[in-house]
Amino acid sequence: FNIEETQYTKRVLGKVDATDADFGQNANLTYFIQPSSQDLPFEISPWSGVFSVNGELDREKEDKYVLTVVARDNGPEKKLSSSVSVEVQVLDVNDNPPQFFKYDGLIKWTHSDTEDLSNHNLNSDMMIPLYKATLQENAPIGTTVTRVYANDSDFIGNGNGLILYSLPQRKNQLNLFSIDSKEGVITTSGRLDYENQSVYNIT
């Protein structure tokens, strides 16, 4: 079975079906998961074999479950059983934002441009990572300023965990810096003038 990670309440995944060639109670089957555990977010109807998920699935904690389902008859003298393996693959949902690391500190940051804010899913007032760097004002265009690092615990194979870097374009401001979208390396794309501006804040 394949199912996306989230919280479920008795969500039916399918049915495990077994047959018994005997008659009467000897052919009356009961299904159960073995070994039984309160921690497993799965359950099976003992009479119908309907298999369902009841609880939270988090792919970042557990991406696959392999369970043993037993079908046992109800013979009055001797109970016979057979088992089957059930595999549940937990599919990734984009539920984890990228996280920066290797930064120099945290600063309080206030965003005043609501249009840019909506485009980048940022809060108006928040603590954000800070990378520090120094550069000569006569540094040629293309000089490396610093590199930023981020990771994402979602699955990269479907794109949810793939990280791309960008610098938001601000209105009425020279674009003096650029960033490599894959590597996170920030370089100069214009001439810096210390007398005109000595400190640059790049978000």
PDB file of C-alpha atoms in Angstrom:
ATOM      1  CA  PHE A   1       0.000   0.000   0.000  1.00  0.00           C
ATOM      2  CA  ASN A   2       1.096   3.599  -0.676  1.00  0.00           C
ATOM      3  CA  ILE A   3      -0.212   6.510   1.386  1.00  0.00           C
ATOM      4  CA  GLU A   4       0.816  10.122   2.011  1.00  0.00           C
ATOM      5  CA  GLU A   5       2.146  11.208   5.384  1.00  0.00           C
ATOM      6  CA  THR A   6      -0.385  13.003   7.616  1.00  0.00           C
ATOM      7  CA  GLN A   7      -2.746  12.324  10.538  1.00  0.00           C
ATOM      8  CA  TYR A   8      -5.444   9.729   9.790  1.00  0.00           C
ATOM      9  CA  THR A   9      -8.529   8.452  11.582  1.00  0.00           C
ATOM     10  CA  LYS A  10      -9.461   4.920  10.507  1.00  0.00           C
ATOM     11  CA  ARG A  11      -8.504   5.517   6.868  1.00  0.00           C
ATOM     12  CA  VAL A  12      -9.041   2.285   4.927  1.00  0.00           C
ATOM     13  CA  LEU A  13      -6.014   1.195   2.903  1.00  0.00           C
ATOM     14  CA  GLY A  14      -7.357  -2.057   1.552  1.00  0.00           C
ATOM     15  CA  LYS A  15      -8.302  -5.572   2.498  1.00  0.00           C
ATOM     16  CA  VAL A  16      -6.393  -8.719   3.356  1.00  0.00           C
ATOM     17  CA  ASP A  17      -8.375 -11.741   2.195  1.00  0.00           C
ATOM     18  CA  ALA A  18      -7.809 -15.407   2.989  1.00  0.00           C
ATOM     19  CA  THR A  19      -9.829 -18.549   2.308  1.00  0.00           C
ATOM     20  CA  ASP A  20     -10.137 -21.868   4.127  1.00  0.00           C
ATOM     21  CA  ALA A  21     -11.331 -25.066   2.459  1.00  0.00           C
ATOM     22  CA  ASP A  22     -12.717 -26.474   5.708  1.00  0.00           C
ATOM     23  CA  PHE A  23     -16.314 -26.118   6.969  1.00  0.00           C
ATOM     24  CA  GLY A  24     -17.993 -24.479   9.961  1.00  0.00           C
ATOM     25  CA  GLN A  25     -15.802 -23.030  12.676  1.00  0.00           C
ATOM     26  CA  ASN A  26     -12.790 -24.641  11.026  1.00  0.00           C
ATOM     27  CA  ALA A  27     -13.258 -22.198   8.135  1.00  0.00           C
ATOM     28  CA  ASN A  28     -14.237 -19.171  10.239  1.00  0.00           C
ATOM     29  CA  LEU A  29     -11.208 -16.871  10.024  1.00  0.00           C
ATOM     30  CA  THR A  30      -9.867 -14.213  12.378  1.00  0.00           C
ATOM     31  CA  TYR A  31      -7.297 -11.636  11.236  1.00  0.00           C
ATOM     32  CA  PHE A  32      -4.723  -9.884  13.397  1.00  0.00           C
ATOM     33  CA  ILE A  33      -1.386  -8.069  13.140  1.00  0.00           C
ATOM     34  CA  GLN A  34       1.617  -9.780  14.675  1.00  0.00           C
ATOM     35  CA  PRO A  35       3.279  -8.734  16.838  1.00  0.00           C
ATOM     36  CA  SER A  36       0.542  -6.429  18.097  1.00  0.00           C
ATOM     37  CA  SER A  37       1.702  -2.987  19.232  1.00  0.00           C
ATOM     38  CA  GLN A  38      -0.093   0.090  20.513  1.00  0.00           C
ATOM     39  CA  ASP A  39       2.557   2.239  18.822  1.00  0.00           C
ATOM     40  CA  LEU A  40       1.740   1.078  15.307  1.00  0.00           C
ATOM     41  CA  PRO A  41      -0.712   3.395  13.504  1.00  0.00           C
ATOM     42  CA  PHE A  42      -2.390   0.452  11.763  1.00  0.00           C
ATOM     43  CA  GLU A  43      -5.254  -1.868  12.566  1.00  0.00           C
ATOM     44  CA  ILE A  44      -7.111  -4.695  10.892  1.00  0.00           C
ATOM     45  CA  SER A  45     -10.708  -5.797  11.299  1.00  0.00           C
ATOM     46  CA  PRO A  46     -10.575  -9.285  12.856  1.00  0.00           C
ATOM     47  CA  TRP A  47     -13.604 -10.450  10.868  1.00  0.00           C
ATOM     48  CA  SER A  48     -13.414  -8.728   7.487  1.00  0.00           C
ATOM     49  CA  GLY A  49      -9.650  -8.262   7.052  1.00  0.00           C
ATOM     50  CA  VAL A  50     -10.080  -4.567   6.245  1.00  0.00           C
ATOM     51  CA  PHE A  51      -6.695  -2.934   6.809  1.00  0.00           C
ATOM     52  CA  SER A  52      -6.617   0.724   7.869  1.00  0.00           C
ATOM     53  CA  VAL A  53      -4.355   3.429   9.254  1.00  0.00           C
ATOM     54  CA  ASN A  54      -5.347   5.129  12.487  1.00  0.00           C
ATOM     55  CA  GLY A  55      -2.799   7.679  13.659  1.00  0.00           C
ATOM     56  CA  GLU A  56       0.035   9.809  12.353  1.00  0.00           C
ATOM     57  CA  LEU A  57       2.329   8.893   9.481  1.00  0.00           C
ATOM     58  CA  ASP A  58       5.516  10.954   9.283  1.00  0.00           C
ATOM     59  CA  ARG A  59       7.821  10.001   6.443  1.00  0.00           C
ATOM     60  CA  GLU A  60      10.767  11.808   8.030  1.00  0.00           C
ATOM     61  CA  LYS A  61      10.472   9.439  11.026  1.00  0.00           C
ATOM     62  CA  GLU A  62       9.416   6.239   9.237  1.00  0.00           C
ATOM     63  CA  ASP A  63       9.186   5.914   5.455  1.00  0.00           C
ATOM     64  CA  LYS A  64       8.126   2.277   5.286  1.00  0.00           C
ATOM     65  CA  TYR A  65       6.325  -0.268   7.467  1.00  0.00           C
ATOM     66  CA  VAL A  66       6.509  -4.018   6.944  1.00  0.00           C
ATOM     67  CA  LEU A  67       3.852  -5.845   8.959  1.00  0.00           C
ATOM     68  CA  THR A  68       2.792  -9.454   9.335  1.00  0.00           C
ATOM     69  CA  VAL A  69      -0.931 -10.182   9.114  1.00  0.00           C
ATOM     70  CA  VAL A  70      -2.100 -13.560  10.380  1.00  0.00           C
ATOM     71  CA  ALA A  71      -5.306 -15.328   9.343  1.00  0.00           C
ATOM     72  CA  ARG A  72      -6.296 -17.995  11.878  1.00  0.00           C
ATOM     73  CA  ASP A  73      -9.229 -20.363  11.794  1.00  0.00           C
ATOM     74  CA  ASN A  74     -11.431 -21.068  14.806  1.00  0.00           C
ATOM     75  CA  GLY A  75     -11.301 -24.826  14.967  1.00  0.00           C
ATOM     76  CA  PRO A  76     -12.545 -25.986  18.401  1.00  0.00           C
ATOM     77  CA  GLU A  77      -9.724 -28.487  18.885  1.00  0.00           C
ATOM     78  CA  LYS A  78      -6.874 -27.239  16.732  1.00  0.00           C
ATOM     79  CA  LYS A  79      -6.436 -23.742  15.338  1.00  0.00           C
ATOM     80  CA  LEU A  80      -4.461 -23.379  12.129  1.00  0.00           C
ATOM     81  CA  SER A  81      -3.070 -20.159  10.728  1.00  0.00           C
ATOM     82  CA  SER A  82      -1.257 -18.622   7.803  1.00  0.00           C
ATOM     83  CA  SER A  83       0.527 -15.285   7.499  1.00  0.00           C
ATOM     84  CA  VAL A  84       1.255 -12.691   4.843  1.00  0.00           C
ATOM     85  CA  SER A  85       3.583  -9.699   4.734  1.00  0.00           C
ATOM     86  CA  VAL A  86       1.996  -6.264   4.275  1.00  0.00           C
ATOM     87  CA  GLU A  87       4.185  -3.349   3.196  1.00  0.00           C
ATOM     88  CA  VAL A  88       3.069   0.265   3.616  1.00  0.00           C
ATOM     89  CA  GLN A  89       5.116   2.892   1.794  1.00  0.00           C
ATOM     90  CA  VAL A  90       4.736   6.388   3.279  1.00  0.00           C
ATOM     91  CA  LEU A  91       4.780   9.041   0.554  1.00  0.00           C
ATOM     92  CA  ASP A  92       6.372  12.417   1.114  1.00  0.00           C
ATOM     93  CA  VAL A  93       4.375  15.626   1.546  1.00  0.00           C
ATOM     94  CA  ASN A  94       6.080  19.013   1.455  1.00  0.00           C
ATOM     95  CA  ASP A  95       5.620  19.678   5.180  1.00  0.00           C
ATOM     96  CA  ASN A  96       9.110  20.820   6.206  1.00  0.00           C
ATOM     97  CA  PRO A  97      10.549  24.243   5.322  1.00  0.00           C
ATOM     98  CA  PRO A  98      14.252  24.614   4.476  1.00  0.00           C
ATOM     99  CA  GLN A  99      16.484  25.389   7.454  1.00  0.00           C
ATOM    100  CA  PHE A 100      19.672  27.475   7.248  1.00  0.00           C
ATOM    101  CA  PHE A 101      22.823  26.334   9.052  1.00  0.00           C
ATOM    102  CA  LYS A 102      26.493  27.357   9.458  1.00  0.00           C
ATOM    103  CA  TYR A 103      25.366  30.939  10.088  1.00  0.00           C
ATOM    104  CA  ASP A 104      27.047  33.452  12.410  1.00  0.00           C
ATOM    105  CA  GLY A 105      24.051  34.398  14.547  1.00  0.00           C
ATOM    106  CA  LEU A 106      20.383  35.425  14.657  1.00  0.00           C
ATOM    107  CA  ILE A 107      18.907  38.889  14.218  1.00  0.00           C
ATOM    108  CA  LYS A 108      15.426  40.341  14.533  1.00  0.00           C
ATOM    109  CA  TRP A 109      14.141  41.195  11.091  1.00  0.00           C
ATOM    110  CA  THR A 110      11.105  43.293  10.164  1.00  0.00           C
ATOM    111  CA  HIS A 111       9.669  43.154   6.667  1.00  0.00           C
ATOM    112  CA  SER A 112       7.941  46.323   5.499  1.00  0.00           C
ATOM    113  CA  ASP A 113       7.120  45.362   1.910  1.00  0.00           C
ATOM    114  CA  THR A 114       3.912  43.304   2.125  1.00  0.00           C
ATOM    115  CA  GLU A 115       4.046  42.414  -1.563  1.00  0.00           C
ATOM    116  CA  ASP A 116       7.457  40.792  -1.244  1.00  0.00           C
ATOM    117  CA  LEU A 117       6.336  39.228   2.027  1.00  0.00           C
ATOM    118  CA  SER A 118       3.442  37.364   0.424  1.00  0.00           C
ATOM    119  CA  ASN A 119       5.656  36.098  -2.373  1.00  0.00           C
ATOM    120  CA  HIS A 120       8.195  34.548  -0.034  1.00  0.00           C
ATOM    121  CA  ASN A 121       5.999  33.304   2.837  1.00  0.00           C
ATOM    122  CA  LEU A 122       7.820  35.318   5.491  1.00  0.00           C
ATOM    123  CA  ASN A 123       6.444  36.730   8.715  1.00  0.00           C
ATOM    124  CA  SER A 124       6.553  40.514   9.121  1.00  0.00           C
ATOM    125  CA  ASP A 125       8.619  40.276  12.325  1.00  0.00           C
ATOM    126  CA  MET A 126      10.896  37.312  12.950  1.00  0.00           C
ATOM    127  CA  MET A 127      14.331  36.067  13.988  1.00  0.00           C
ATOM    128  CA  ILE A 128      16.418  35.058  10.997  1.00  0.00           C
ATOM    129  CA  PRO A 129      19.919  33.590  10.550  1.00  0.00           C
ATOM    130  CA  LEU A 130      22.753  36.052   9.879  1.00  0.00           C
ATOM    131  CA  TYR A 131      25.830  35.424   7.746  1.00  0.00           C
ATOM    132  CA  LYS A 132      28.626  37.983   8.069  1.00  0.00           C
ATOM    133  CA  ALA A 133      31.217  38.897   5.430  1.00  0.00           C
ATOM    134  CA  THR A 134      33.657  41.703   4.593  1.00  0.00           C
ATOM    135  CA  LEU A 135      34.728  42.925   1.181  1.00  0.00           C
ATOM    136  CA  GLN A 136      36.966  45.595  -0.306  1.00  0.00           C
ATOM    137  CA  GLU A 137      35.070  48.385  -2.063  1.00  0.00           C
ATOM    138  CA  ASN A 138      37.188  47.963  -5.189  1.00  0.00           C
ATOM    139  CA  ALA A 139      36.462  44.223  -5.440  1.00  0.00           C
ATOM    140  CA  PRO A 140      35.795  43.231  -9.066  1.00  0.00           C
ATOM    141  CA  ILE A 141      32.358  42.097 -10.201  1.00  0.00           C
ATOM    142  CA  GLY A 142      31.972  38.373  -9.585  1.00  0.00           C
ATOM    143  CA  THR A 143      33.894  38.366  -6.302  1.00  0.00           C
ATOM    144  CA  THR A 144      32.635  35.779  -3.818  1.00  0.00           C
ATOM    145  CA  VAL A 145      31.072  37.401  -0.735  1.00  0.00           C
ATOM    146  CA  THR A 146      30.024  34.310   1.245  1.00  0.00           C
ATOM    147  CA  ARG A 147      28.087  31.086   0.946  1.00  0.00           C
ATOM    148  CA  VAL A 148      24.806  30.238   2.649  1.00  0.00           C
ATOM    149  CA  TYR A 149      23.753  26.710   3.546  1.00  0.00           C
ATOM    150  CA  ALA A 150      20.309  25.162   3.954  1.00  0.00           C
ATOM    151  CA  ASN A 151      18.821  21.695   4.117  1.00  0.00           C
ATOM    152  CA  ASP A 152      15.325  20.254   3.838  1.00  0.00           C
ATOM    153  CA  SER A 153      14.255  16.990   5.457  1.00  0.00           C
ATOM    154  CA  ASP A 154      11.575  16.335   2.823  1.00  0.00           C
ATOM    155  CA  PHE A 155      12.197  13.814   0.030  1.00  0.00           C
ATOM    156  CA  ILE A 156      14.429  15.258  -2.686  1.00  0.00           C
ATOM    157  CA  GLY A 157      13.333  12.685  -5.276  1.00  0.00           C
ATOM    158  CA  ASN A 158       9.934  14.335  -5.858  1.00  0.00           C
ATOM    159  CA  GLY A 159      11.265  17.896  -5.567  1.00  0.00           C
ATOM    160  CA  ASN A 160       9.921  18.596  -2.075  1.00  0.00           C
ATOM    161  CA  GLY A 161      13.410  18.474  -0.571  1.00  0.00           C
ATOM    162  CA  LEU A 162      15.152  20.267  -3.432  1.00  0.00           C
ATOM    163  CA  ILE A 163      16.501  23.666  -2.361  1.00  0.00           C
ATOM    164  CA  LEU A 164      16.941  26.621  -4.719  1.00  0.00           C
ATOM    165  CA  TYR A 165      18.363  29.926  -3.514  1.00  0.00           C
ATOM    166  CA  SER A 166      17.284  33.370  -4.689  1.00  0.00           C
ATOM    167  CA  LEU A 167      17.639  37.027  -3.743  1.00  0.00           C
ATOM    168  CA  PRO A 168      14.326  38.955  -3.856  1.00  0.00           C
ATOM    169  CA  GLN A 169      14.511  41.906  -6.223  1.00  0.00           C
ATOM    170  CA  ARG A 170      13.784  45.120  -4.348  1.00  0.00           C
ATOM    171  CA  LYS A 171      12.142  48.111  -5.986  1.00  0.00           C
ATOM    172  CA  ASN A 172      14.261  51.181  -6.797  1.00  0.00           C
ATOM    173  CA  GLN A 173      17.474  49.515  -5.610  1.00  0.00           C
ATOM    174  CA  LEU A 174      20.587  48.550  -7.539  1.00  0.00           C
ATOM    175  CA  ASN A 175      21.157  44.823  -7.771  1.00  0.00           C
ATOM    176  CA  LEU A 176      24.719  44.650  -6.469  1.00  0.00           C
ATOM    177  CA  PHE A 177      24.667  40.987  -5.466  1.00  0.00           C
ATOM    178  CA  SER A 178      23.630  37.679  -7.004  1.00  0.00           C
ATOM    179  CA  ILE A 179      23.417  34.122  -5.720  1.00  0.00           C
ATOM    180  CA  ASP A 180      24.020  30.755  -7.313  1.00  0.00           C
ATOM    181  CA  SER A 181      20.594  29.109  -7.127  1.00  0.00           C
ATOM    182  CA  LYS A 182      22.004  25.624  -6.463  1.00  0.00           C
ATOM    183  CA  GLU A 183      25.180  26.243  -4.448  1.00  0.00           C
ATOM    184  CA  GLY A 184      24.133  29.279  -2.385  1.00  0.00           C
ATOM    185  CA  VAL A 185      27.305  31.225  -3.243  1.00  0.00           C
ATOM    186  CA  ILE A 186      26.749  35.002  -3.125  1.00  0.00           C
ATOM    187  CA  THR A 187      28.870  37.135  -5.454  1.00  0.00           C
ATOM    188  CA  THR A 188      29.028  40.806  -6.409  1.00  0.00           C
ATOM    189  CA  SER A 189      27.203  41.841  -9.567  1.00  0.00           C
ATOM    190  CA  GLY A 190      27.920  45.574  -9.300  1.00  0.00           C
ATOM    191  CA  ARG A 191      30.496  48.046  -8.022  1.00  0.00           C
ATOM    192  CA  LEU A 192      30.551  48.728  -4.275  1.00  0.00           C
ATOM    193  CA  ASP A 193      31.287  52.236  -2.965  1.00  0.00           C
ATOM    194  CA  TYR A 194      32.217  52.529   0.716  1.00  0.00           C
ATOM    195  CA  GLU A 195      31.599  56.292   0.777  1.00  0.00           C
ATOM    196  CA  ASN A 196      28.114  55.796  -0.624  1.00  0.00           C
ATOM    197  CA  GLN A 197      27.200  52.789   1.561  1.00  0.00           C
ATOM    198  CA  SER A 198      29.409  50.878   3.989  1.00  0.00           C
ATOM    199  CA  VAL A 199      27.033  48.102   5.091  1.00  0.00           C
ATOM    200  CA  TYR A 200      24.721  45.993   2.932  1.00  0.00           C
ATOM    201  CA  ASN A 201      21.959  43.758   4.263  1.00  0.00           C
ATOM    202  CA  ILE A 202      21.043  41.020   1.799  1.00  0.00           C
ATOM    203  CA  THR A 203      17.952  38.900   2.381  1.00  0.00           C
TER     204      THR A 203
END
